[in-house]
DNA sequence: TCGAGTATACTTGTATACAAGTATTATAAC
DNA sequence: GTTATAATACTTGTATACAAGTATACTCGA
């Protein structure tokens, strides 16, 4: 009956992951990509059957996804919330909030090591573009921001990031995959923005940092559009599922 | 052997809670109160035996506590992180961050209903003080801030609060219990701060809101000191546990 | 044809069983 | 006494079993 859907999450990122994490990552991708639609009701038994695992890792995954605000655990079944434009805007509200906070801490710190680290990541991003590796690019993009956030050693800001990260990761993955084939110069612009960000950190230039953040977020709207595009693509390529 | 420790978390708040939640709430209180010390290693089997439940709800509880940054899940055993003064400062960093964000949204909204709701909660707090009910007071205090945060309907800000709330709740519970017997006028000051907060929201007075927030956070230092006090009290009242 | 009540099938939450892996301890060899 | 190896006891992760509760659907009655 239901077609076997290809795995969306990069399997090589899951080498050390438990079954529960695998289910969470894959299910997250399916929700964010729109394969699993908002409002759908997920049953533990059904998911366990779909992924050919027991209910234990499925339960674990559902709890994770609930804490990421992607589903809502109810009496009977988990209701998919998914990401509408509203949610994506909200995510970027929070990113703006925490990255601004982080920057305020950074201006009081020695950022030499951080700048070096970020430059390394940036070069890796360039290599990823050169070889049109969207997944690797996404990984480094996430890593870039995580490195900045980690550098201030603030466990509760990091906690927020830890909750946001998986969703961001999926979002960026899907967006980059949709863009890497054609919109080549999008990536050079992203690189430029990140270079600006590094420069802002190095010179501790608040205004520049805000500017680069906003440029970064101006991309968001496009990212979102790309996401809807990729949702269209994906859902068109999949047969209507019977239940 | 190990003494049977009284339950710290109000049992009547757990009427509809699952076993997993009960374990999480109680364990959280024990960690924050200092009964379970930082650095301690928790084993699922041991906890299950202590609470006379199976490993399933214990696993669930540990995952919850890990997402709240109270423990760190490692290969063998969960390491207790707990709350030092550093963590508590960080928690209030985040509260300041999100409550400021919320206020910026509030100034663009109709706050009439909210103000009414907050006034009601404030009256309940007064009653709780009158009858020296520290638990009820704590509940309403938490509810006060949650009501404000919920009012802007921002799911990802709410997500941050949801992660912070249980820790805040435990912290406030312990602090209020330690203070309600003697430091009576502390509570009238808290009430005054909250009245100021409501007034700031009603008049959309940014400066007043910042002032009341800061007054609120000036109390933090005392709260923390009270927490250490109560940790002393509790640990002195408990025999050294053999392992 | 419509409504009430019961039976059935499916839901989650918890307990238990099992497997794979890790640390520790004891033992043996040098 | 020290080191290396092996055995043991404990760890987590996953699967399965069971119990309690809920929604659905069907049957019986009017």
Coordinates of C-alpha atoms (C1' of nucleotides) in Angstrom, one line a residue:
Chain A
X1 CA 0.0 0.0 0.0
X2 CA 1.9 3.1 1.3
X3 CA 5.0 3.6 -0.9
X4 CA 8.4 3.2 0.6
X5 CA 9.7 6.8 0.9
X6 CA 13.4 7.4 0.5
X7 CA 15.1 8.6 3.6
X8 CA 15.5 12.4 3.7
X9 CA 18.0 12.7 6.5
X10 CA 21.6 12.1 5.6
X11 CA 22.2 8.5 6.7
X12 CA 25.9 9.2 7.3
X13 CA 25.1 11.7 10.0
X14 CA 23.4 8.9 11.9
X15 CA 26.4 6.5 12.2
X16 CA 26.5 6.8 16.0
X17 CA 22.8 7.5 16.5
X18 CA 20.4 5.3 18.3
X19 CA 17.2 4.0 16.7
X20 CA 15.2 6.6 18.5
X21 CA 17.4 9.5 17.1
X22 CA 17.1 8.0 13.6
X23 CA 13.4 8.0 13.8
X24 CA 13.3 11.5 15.2
X25 CA 15.6 12.9 12.5
X26 CA 13.7 11.2 9.7
X27 CA 10.3 12.0 11.0
X28 CA 11.4 15.6 11.5
X29 CA 12.5 15.9 7.9
X30 CA 9.2 14.4 6.7
X31 CA 7.2 16.9 8.8
X32 CA 9.2 19.9 7.8
X33 CA 9.4 18.9 4.2
X34 CA 5.6 18.6 4.2
X35 CA 5.5 14.9 3.3
X36 CA 3.7 14.4 6.6
X37 CA 1.2 17.2 6.6
X38 CA 0.1 19.5 9.4
X39 CA -2.8 18.2 11.3
X40 CA -2.0 14.6 10.6
X41 CA -2.3 12.3 13.5
X42 CA 0.6 10.0 14.2
X43 CA 0.1 6.7 16.1
X44 CA 3.0 5.1 17.9
X45 CA 2.1 1.7 16.6
X46 CA 1.8 2.8 13.0
X47 CA 5.1 4.7 13.1
X48 CA 6.8 1.7 14.7
X49 CA 5.5 -0.4 11.8
X50 CA 6.5 2.1 9.2
X51 CA 10.0 2.3 10.5
X52 CA 10.2 -1.4 11.4
X53 CA 11.1 -0.7 15.0
X54 CA 9.4 -1.2 18.3
X55 CA 7.4 1.5 20.1
X56 CA 10.2 2.4 22.5
X57 CA 12.4 4.4 20.1
X58 CA 9.2 5.8 18.5
X59 CA 8.0 7.1 21.8
X60 CA 11.4 8.6 22.4
X61 CA 11.3 10.3 19.0
X62 CA 7.9 11.7 19.6
X63 CA 8.9 13.2 22.9
X64 CA 11.8 14.9 21.2
X65 CA 9.7 16.2 18.4
X66 CA 7.2 17.5 20.9
X67 CA 9.9 19.4 22.7
X68 CA 10.8 21.0 19.3
X69 CA 7.2 22.1 18.9
X70 CA 6.8 20.0 15.7
X71 CA 4.1 17.8 17.1
X72 CA 1.6 18.1 20.0
X73 CA 1.2 15.0 22.2
X74 CA -2.5 14.4 23.0
X75 CA -4.6 11.7 24.6
X76 CA -5.0 9.8 21.4
X77 CA -2.2 10.2 18.9
X78 CA 0.3 13.0 18.3
X79 CA -0.9 15.8 16.2
X80 CA 1.5 17.2 13.6
X81 CA 2.0 21.0 14.0
X82 CA 4.7 21.4 11.3
X83 CA 6.1 24.6 10.1
X84 CA 4.0 27.3 8.6
X85 CA 5.4 30.7 7.6
X86 CA 4.4 31.9 11.1
X87 CA 6.5 29.3 12.8
X88 CA 9.5 30.0 10.7
X89 CA 9.3 33.7 11.4
X90 CA 9.1 32.8 15.1
X91 CA 12.2 30.6 14.9
X92 CA 14.1 33.5 13.4
X93 CA 12.8 35.8 16.1
X94 CA 14.4 33.5 18.6
X95 CA 17.6 33.2 16.6
X96 CA 17.8 36.9 16.4
X97 CA 17.2 37.1 20.1
X98 CA 19.9 34.7 21.1
X99 CA 22.5 35.7 18.6
X100 CA 22.2 39.3 19.6
X101 CA 22.6 38.2 23.2
X102 CA 25.6 36.2 22.3
X103 CA 27.2 39.1 20.4
X104 CA 26.9 41.3 23.5
X105 CA 28.9 38.8 25.4
X106 CA 31.4 38.4 22.6
X107 CA 32.3 42.1 22.6
X108 CA 33.6 41.6 26.1
X109 CA 35.7 38.6 25.2
X110 CA 38.8 37.6 23.4
X111 CA 37.5 36.5 20.0
X112 CA 40.8 35.6 18.3
X113 CA 40.3 31.8 18.6
X114 CA 36.7 32.0 17.6
X115 CA 37.4 34.1 14.5
X116 CA 40.0 31.5 13.5
X117 CA 37.6 28.7 14.0
X118 CA 34.9 30.5 12.0
X119 CA 37.3 31.1 9.1
X120 CA 38.0 27.4 9.0
X121 CA 34.3 26.6 8.8
X122 CA 33.8 29.2 6.1
X123 CA 36.5 27.6 4.0
X124 CA 34.8 24.3 4.4
X125 CA 31.6 25.8 3.2
X126 CA 33.3 27.1 0.1
X127 CA 34.6 23.6 -0.6
X128 CA 31.1 22.2 -0.1
X129 CA 29.8 24.6 -2.7
X130 CA 32.6 23.8 -5.1
X131 CA 31.5 20.2 -5.1
X132 CA 27.8 21.0 -4.9
X133 CA 27.4 19.2 -1.7
X134 CA 24.3 20.7 -0.2
X135 CA 24.3 18.4 2.9
X136 CA 27.9 19.2 3.8
X137 CA 27.2 22.9 3.2
X138 CA 24.2 22.8 5.5
X139 CA 26.2 21.0 8.2
X140 CA 28.9 23.6 8.1
X141 CA 26.3 26.4 8.1
X142 CA 24.8 25.1 11.2
X143 CA 28.2 24.5 12.7
X144 CA 29.1 28.1 12.0
X145 CA 26.3 29.5 14.2
X146 CA 26.7 26.8 16.8
X147 CA 30.4 27.6 17.2
X148 CA 29.5 31.2 17.8
X149 CA 26.9 30.3 20.4
X150 CA 29.0 27.8 22.2
X151 CA 31.9 30.3 22.5
X152 CA 30.3 32.2 25.3
X153 CA 29.8 29.2 27.5
X154 CA 26.2 30.0 28.5
X155 CA 24.5 26.7 29.2
X156 CA 20.9 28.1 29.1
X157 CA 21.4 30.0 25.8
X158 CA 22.9 26.7 24.5
X159 CA 19.8 24.9 25.8
X160 CA 17.7 27.1 23.5
X161 CA 20.0 26.5 20.6
X162 CA 19.8 22.7 21.3
X163 CA 16.1 22.9 20.9
X164 CA 16.1 25.0 17.9
X165 CA 19.0 23.3 16.1
X166 CA 17.3 20.2 14.8
X167 CA 14.6 22.2 13.2
X168 CA 17.0 24.7 11.7
X169 CA 19.1 21.8 10.4
X170 CA 16.2 20.2 8.6
X171 CA 15.1 23.6 7.3
X172 CA 18.5 24.5 5.9
X173 CA 19.0 21.0 4.5
X174 CA 15.8 21.1 2.5
X175 CA 16.4 24.7 1.3
X176 CA 20.0 24.1 0.3
X177 CA 19.2 21.0 -1.6
X178 CA 16.6 22.8 -3.6
X179 CA 18.9 25.7 -4.4
X180 CA 22.3 24.1 -5.0
X181 CA 21.6 22.9 -8.5
X182 CA 20.6 26.2 -10.1
X183 CA 20.7 29.2 -7.8
X184 CA 24.5 29.1 -7.7
X185 CA 25.1 32.8 -6.8
X186 CA 22.8 32.5 -3.8
X187 CA 25.6 30.6 -2.1
X188 CA 28.2 33.2 -2.8
X189 CA 25.9 35.7 -1.2
X190 CA 25.5 33.5 1.8
X191 CA 29.3 33.2 2.0
X192 CA 29.6 37.0 1.8
X193 CA 27.2 37.4 4.7
X194 CA 29.1 35.0 6.8
X195 CA 32.3 36.8 6.0
X196 CA 30.6 40.0 7.1
X197 CA 29.6 38.2 10.3
X198 CA 33.1 37.1 11.1
X199 CA 34.3 40.6 10.4
X200 CA 31.7 42.0 12.8
X201 CA 32.9 39.7 15.5
X202 CA 36.6 40.4 14.9
X203 CA 36.2 44.1 15.0
X204 CA 33.4 43.9 17.6
X205 CA 31.3 46.2 15.4
X206 CA 27.8 46.0 16.7
X207 CA 26.3 47.8 13.7
X208 CA 28.0 45.5 11.2
X209 CA 26.8 42.5 13.1
X210 CA 23.2 43.7 13.1
X211 CA 23.6 44.4 9.4
X212 CA 24.9 40.9 8.6
X213 CA 22.3 39.3 10.8
X214 CA 19.6 41.1 8.9
X215 CA 21.1 40.3 5.5
X216 CA 21.1 36.7 6.8
X217 CA 17.5 36.9 7.7
X218 CA 16.5 38.6 4.4
X219 CA 17.6 35.3 2.9
X220 CA 15.1 33.6 5.1
X221 CA 12.1 34.7 3.0
X222 CA 13.7 33.1 0.0
X223 CA 14.6 30.1 2.0
X224 CA 11.0 29.7 3.0
X225 CA 9.9 30.1 -0.6
X226 CA 12.3 27.4 -1.6
X227 CA 11.0 25.3 1.2
X228 CA 7.5 25.6 -0.2
X229 CA 8.9 24.8 -3.6
X230 CA 10.6 21.7 -2.3
X231 CA 7.4 20.7 -0.5
X232 CA 5.6 20.9 -3.8
X233 CA 8.2 18.9 -5.5
X234 CA 8.2 16.2 -2.9
X235 CA 4.5 15.9 -2.5
X236 CA 4.0 15.8 -6.2
X237 CA 6.5 13.0 -6.5
X238 CA 4.7 10.9 -3.9
X239 CA 1.5 9.0 -4.5
X240 CA -1.5 9.8 -2.3
X241 CA -1.2 7.6 0.7
X242 CA -4.1 5.4 1.7
X243 CA -4.8 5.0 5.4
Chain B
X1 CA 20.5 1.9 54.2
X2 CA 19.3 5.0 52.4
X3 CA 16.6 6.8 54.4
X4 CA 13.2 7.2 52.8
X5 CA 13.2 10.9 51.9
X6 CA 9.9 12.8 52.0
X7 CA 8.5 13.9 48.7
X8 CA 9.5 17.5 48.0
X9 CA 7.2 18.1 45.1
X10 CA 3.5 18.9 46.0
X11 CA 1.7 15.7 45.5
X12 CA -1.6 17.4 44.8
X13 CA 0.0 18.9 41.7
X14 CA 0.5 15.5 40.3
X15 CA -3.0 14.2 40.3
X16 CA -3.2 13.9 36.6
X17 CA 0.5 13.2 36.0
X18 CA 2.0 10.0 34.7
X19 CA 4.6 8.1 36.6
X20 CA 7.3 9.5 34.4
X21 CA 6.2 13.0 35.2
X22 CA 6.1 12.3 38.9
X23 CA 9.6 10.9 38.9
X24 CA 10.8 13.9 36.8
X25 CA 9.2 16.4 39.2
X26 CA 10.5 14.8 42.3
X27 CA 14.0 14.1 41.0
X28 CA 14.1 17.7 39.8
X29 CA 13.3 19.0 43.3
X30 CA 15.9 16.8 44.8
X31 CA 18.6 18.0 42.4
X32 CA 17.7 21.6 42.8
X33 CA 17.4 21.4 46.6
X34 CA 20.8 19.8 46.7
X35 CA 19.7 16.5 48.2
X36 CA 21.1 14.9 45.1
X37 CA 24.4 16.6 44.7
X38 CA 26.1 18.0 41.6
X39 CA 28.4 15.4 40.0
X40 CA 26.4 12.5 41.3
X41 CA 25.9 9.7 38.9
X42 CA 22.3 8.4 38.5
X43 CA 21.6 4.9 37.2
X44 CA 18.3 4.1 35.7
X45 CA 18.0 0.8 37.6
X46 CA 18.8 2.5 40.9
X47 CA 16.3 5.2 40.4
X48 CA 13.7 2.7 39.3
X49 CA 14.3 0.8 42.5
X50 CA 14.3 4.0 44.6
X51 CA 11.0 5.1 43.2
X52 CA 9.6 1.6 43.0
X53 CA 8.8 1.9 39.3
X54 CA 10.1 0.4 36.2
X55 CA 12.8 1.8 34.0
X56 CA 10.4 3.2 31.4
X57 CA 9.2 6.2 33.3
X58 CA 12.6 6.7 34.8
X59 CA 14.1 6.9 31.3
X60 CA 11.4 9.4 30.3
X61 CA 12.2 11.5 33.4
X62 CA 15.9 11.5 32.7
X63 CA 15.3 12.7 29.2
X64 CA 13.1 15.5 30.5
X65 CA 15.7 16.5 33.0
X66 CA 18.5 16.4 30.4
X67 CA 16.5 18.8 28.2
X68 CA 16.2 21.1 31.2
X69 CA 20.0 21.0 31.6
X70 CA 19.8 19.5 35.1
X71 CA 21.6 16.4 34.1
X72 CA 23.9 15.2 31.3
X73 CA 23.2 11.9 29.7
X74 CA 26.4 10.0 29.2
X75 CA 27.4 6.5 28.1
X76 CA 27.2 5.1 31.6
X77 CA 24.9 6.9 33.9
X78 CA 23.4 10.4 34.0
X79 CA 25.7 13.0 35.6
X80 CA 23.9 15.6 37.8
X81 CA 24.7 19.1 36.8
X82 CA 22.4 20.9 39.2
X83 CA 22.2 24.6 39.8
X84 CA 25.1 26.6 40.9
X85 CA 24.9 30.4 41.2
X86 CA 26.2 30.5 37.6
X87 CA 23.3 28.5 36.2
X88 CA 20.7 30.6 38.2
X89 CA 22.2 33.8 36.8
X90 CA 21.9 32.2 33.3
X91 CA 18.3 31.3 33.8
X92 CA 17.5 34.9 34.7
X93 CA 19.4 36.1 31.7
X94 CA 17.0 34.0 29.6
X95 CA 14.0 35.2 31.5
X96 CA 15.0 38.8 31.1
X97 CA 15.5 38.1 27.4
X98 CA 12.2 36.5 26.7
X99 CA 10.1 38.8 29.0
X100 CA 11.6 41.8 27.3
X101 CA 10.8 40.4 24.0
X102 CA 7.2 39.6 25.1
X103 CA 6.8 43.2 26.4
X104 CA 7.8 44.6 23.0
X105 CA 4.9 42.6 21.5
X106 CA 2.5 43.6 24.2
X107 CA 2.9 47.3 23.6
X108 CA 1.4 46.6 20.1
X109 CA -1.5 44.7 21.5
X110 CA -4.8 45.2 23.4
X111 CA -3.8 44.2 26.9
X112 CA -7.1 44.8 28.7
X113 CA -7.9 41.1 29.1
X114 CA -4.4 40.3 30.1
X115 CA -4.3 43.0 32.8
X116 CA -7.6 41.6 34.2
X117 CA -6.2 38.1 34.3
X118 CA -3.1 39.2 36.0
X119 CA -5.0 41.1 38.6
X120 CA -6.9 38.0 39.4
X121 CA -3.7 36.0 39.8
X122 CA -2.3 38.8 42.0
X123 CA -5.3 38.6 44.3
X124 CA -4.8 34.8 44.6
X125 CA -1.2 35.4 45.5
X126 CA -2.3 37.7 48.3
X127 CA -4.7 35.1 49.6
X128 CA -1.9 32.5 49.5
X129 CA 0.3 34.8 51.6
X130 CA -2.6 35.4 54.1
X131 CA -2.8 31.7 54.7
X132 CA 1.0 31.2 54.5
X133 CA 0.6 28.7 51.7
X134 CA 4.1 28.8 50.1
X135 CA 3.2 26.2 47.5
X136 CA 0.1 28.0 46.3
X137 CA 1.9 31.3 46.2
X138 CA 4.7 29.7 44.1
X139 CA 2.1 28.3 41.7
X140 CA 0.4 31.6 41.2
X141 CA 3.8 33.4 40.8
X142 CA 4.7 31.0 38.0
X143 CA 1.2 31.4 36.6
X144 CA 1.6 35.1 36.6
X145 CA 4.6 35.1 34.3
X146 CA 3.3 32.2 32.2
X147 CA 0.1 34.2 31.5
X148 CA 2.1 37.1 30.3
X149 CA 4.2 35.0 28.0
X150 CA 1.3 33.0 26.6
X151 CA -0.6 36.2 25.8
X152 CA 1.5 37.0 22.7
X153 CA 0.9 33.6 21.2
X154 CA 4.4 33.0 20.1
X155 CA 5.0 29.2 20.0
X156 CA 8.8 29.3 20.0
X157 CA 9.0 31.8 22.9
X158 CA 6.6 29.6 24.7
X159 CA 8.9 26.7 23.9
X160 CA 11.7 28.4 25.8
X161 CA 9.4 29.0 28.7
X162 CA 8.3 25.4 28.7
X163 CA 11.9 24.3 29.1
X164 CA 12.6 26.9 31.8
X165 CA 9.4 26.6 33.7
X166 CA 9.9 23.4 35.7
X167 CA 13.3 24.6 36.9
X168 CA 11.8 28.0 37.8
X169 CA 9.0 26.3 39.6
X170 CA 11.2 24.2 41.7
X171 CA 13.5 27.1 42.5
X172 CA 10.6 29.3 43.6
X173 CA 9.0 26.6 45.5
X174 CA 12.1 25.9 47.6
X175 CA 12.8 29.6 48.1
X176 CA 9.2 30.5 49.1
X177 CA 9.0 27.6 51.5
X178 CA 12.1 28.8 53.2
X179 CA 10.9 32.4 53.4
X180 CA 7.2 32.2 54.2
X181 CA 7.6 31.5 57.9
X182 CA 9.7 34.5 58.9
X183 CA 10.5 36.9 56.1
X184 CA 6.9 38.1 55.9
X185 CA 7.5 41.5 54.3
X186 CA 9.5 39.9 51.5
X187 CA 6.2 38.8 50.2
X188 CA 4.6 42.2 50.3
X189 CA 7.6 43.5 48.3
X190 CA 7.1 40.7 45.8
X191 CA 3.4 41.7 45.5
X192 CA 4.4 45.3 45.0
X193 CA 6.8 44.4 42.2
X194 CA 4.1 42.4 40.5
X195 CA 1.6 45.3 40.8
X196 CA 4.3 47.5 39.2
X197 CA 4.6 44.9 36.4
X198 CA 0.9 45.0 35.8
X199 CA 0.9 48.8 35.8
X200 CA 3.7 48.8 33.2
X201 CA 1.8 46.5 31.0
X202 CA -1.4 48.5 31.4
X203 CA 0.2 51.8 30.6
X204 CA 2.7 50.2 28.1
X205 CA 5.4 52.0 30.0
X206 CA 8.6 50.5 28.8
X207 CA 10.7 52.1 31.5
X208 CA 8.5 51.0 34.3
X209 CA 8.5 47.5 33.0
X210 CA 12.3 47.4 32.9
X211 CA 12.3 48.8 36.4
X212 CA 9.9 46.2 37.8
X213 CA 11.8 43.5 36.0
X214 CA 15.0 44.6 37.6
X215 CA 13.4 44.9 41.0
X216 CA 12.2 41.4 40.4
X217 CA 15.7 40.2 39.6
X218 CA 17.2 42.0 42.5
X219 CA 15.2 39.6 44.6
X220 CA 17.0 36.8 42.8
X221 CA 20.1 37.2 44.8
X222 CA 18.1 36.8 48.0
X223 CA 16.2 33.9 46.5
X224 CA 19.5 32.2 45.7
X225 CA 20.8 32.8 49.2
X226 CA 17.6 31.3 50.6
X227 CA 18.1 28.4 48.3
X228 CA 21.5 27.7 49.7
X229 CA 20.0 28.1 53.2
X230 CA 17.4 25.5 52.4
X231 CA 20.0 23.2 50.9
X232 CA 21.9 23.4 54.1
X233 CA 18.8 22.7 56.1
X234 CA 17.8 19.8 54.0
X235 CA 21.2 18.1 53.8
X236 CA 21.7 18.5 57.5
X237 CA 18.5 16.7 58.1
X238 CA 19.4 13.8 56.0
X239 CA 21.9 11.1 56.9
X240 CA 24.9 10.5 54.7
X241 CA 23.8 8.0 52.1
X242 CA 25.8 4.8 51.6
X243 CA 26.3 3.7 48.1
Chain C
dT1 C1' -34.9 6.2 10.1
dC2 C1' -33.0 7.5 14.4
dG3 C1' -31.1 6.9 19.0
dA4 C1' -29.1 4.3 22.9
dG5 C1' -26.1 1.0 24.5
dT6 C1' -22.7 -2.4 24.1
dA7 C1' -18.8 -4.6 22.1
dT8 C1' -14.7 -4.3 19.7
dA9 C1' -10.5 -2.5 18.2
dC10 C1' -7.1 0.8 18.9
dT11 C1' -4.8 4.1 22.0
dT12 C1' -1.2 5.3 25.5
dG13 C1' 1.5 4.2 29.8
dT14 C1' 4.1 0.9 32.4
dA15 C1' 6.6 -3.3 33.3
dT16 C1' 9.5 -6.9 31.9
dA17 C1' 12.8 -9.4 28.9
dC18 C1' 16.7 -9.5 26.2
dA19 C1' 20.9 -8.2 23.8
dA20 C1' 25.1 -5.7 23.2
dG21 C1' 28.5 -3.2 25.1
dT22 C1' 31.6 -1.2 29.0
dA23 C1' 33.9 -0.8 33.4
dT24 C1' 35.6 -3.1 37.2
dT25 C1' 37.6 -6.6 39.6
dA26 C1' 40.0 -10.6 40.3
dT27 C1' 43.3 -13.8 39.0
dA28 C1' 47.3 -15.4 37.0
dA29 C1' 51.8 -14.8 35.1
dC30 C1' 56.2 -12.6 35.5
Chain D
dG1 C1' 54.7 -6.1 43.6
dT2 C1' 53.1 -5.1 39.0
dT3 C1' 51.0 -5.9 34.7
dA4 C1' 48.0 -8.2 31.5
dT5 C1' 44.1 -10.8 30.7
dA6 C1' 39.8 -12.8 31.6
dA7 C1' 35.5 -13.1 34.0
dT8 C1' 31.8 -10.8 36.1
dA9 C1' 28.5 -7.5 37.1
dC10 C1' 26.3 -3.5 35.7
dT11 C1' 25.2 -0.2 32.0
dT12 C1' 22.1 1.4 28.3
dG13 C1' 19.0 0.6 24.1
dT14 C1' 15.3 -2.0 22.1
dA15 C1' 11.6 -5.3 21.8
dT16 C1' 7.7 -7.3 23.8
dA17 C1' 3.9 -8.0 27.1
dC18 C1' 0.2 -6.3 29.6
dA19 C1' -3.2 -3.2 31.7
dA20 C1' -6.3 0.7 31.7
dG21 C1' -8.8 3.8 29.2
dT22 C1' -11.1 5.9 24.8
dA23 C1' -13.2 6.3 20.4
dT24 C1' -15.7 4.0 17.0
dA25 C1' -18.8 1.1 15.0
dC26 C1' -22.4 -2.0 15.1
dT27 C1' -26.6 -3.9 16.8
dC28 C1' -30.9 -3.8 18.9
dG29 C1' -34.9 -1.3 20.0
dA30 C1' -38.5 2.1 19.0

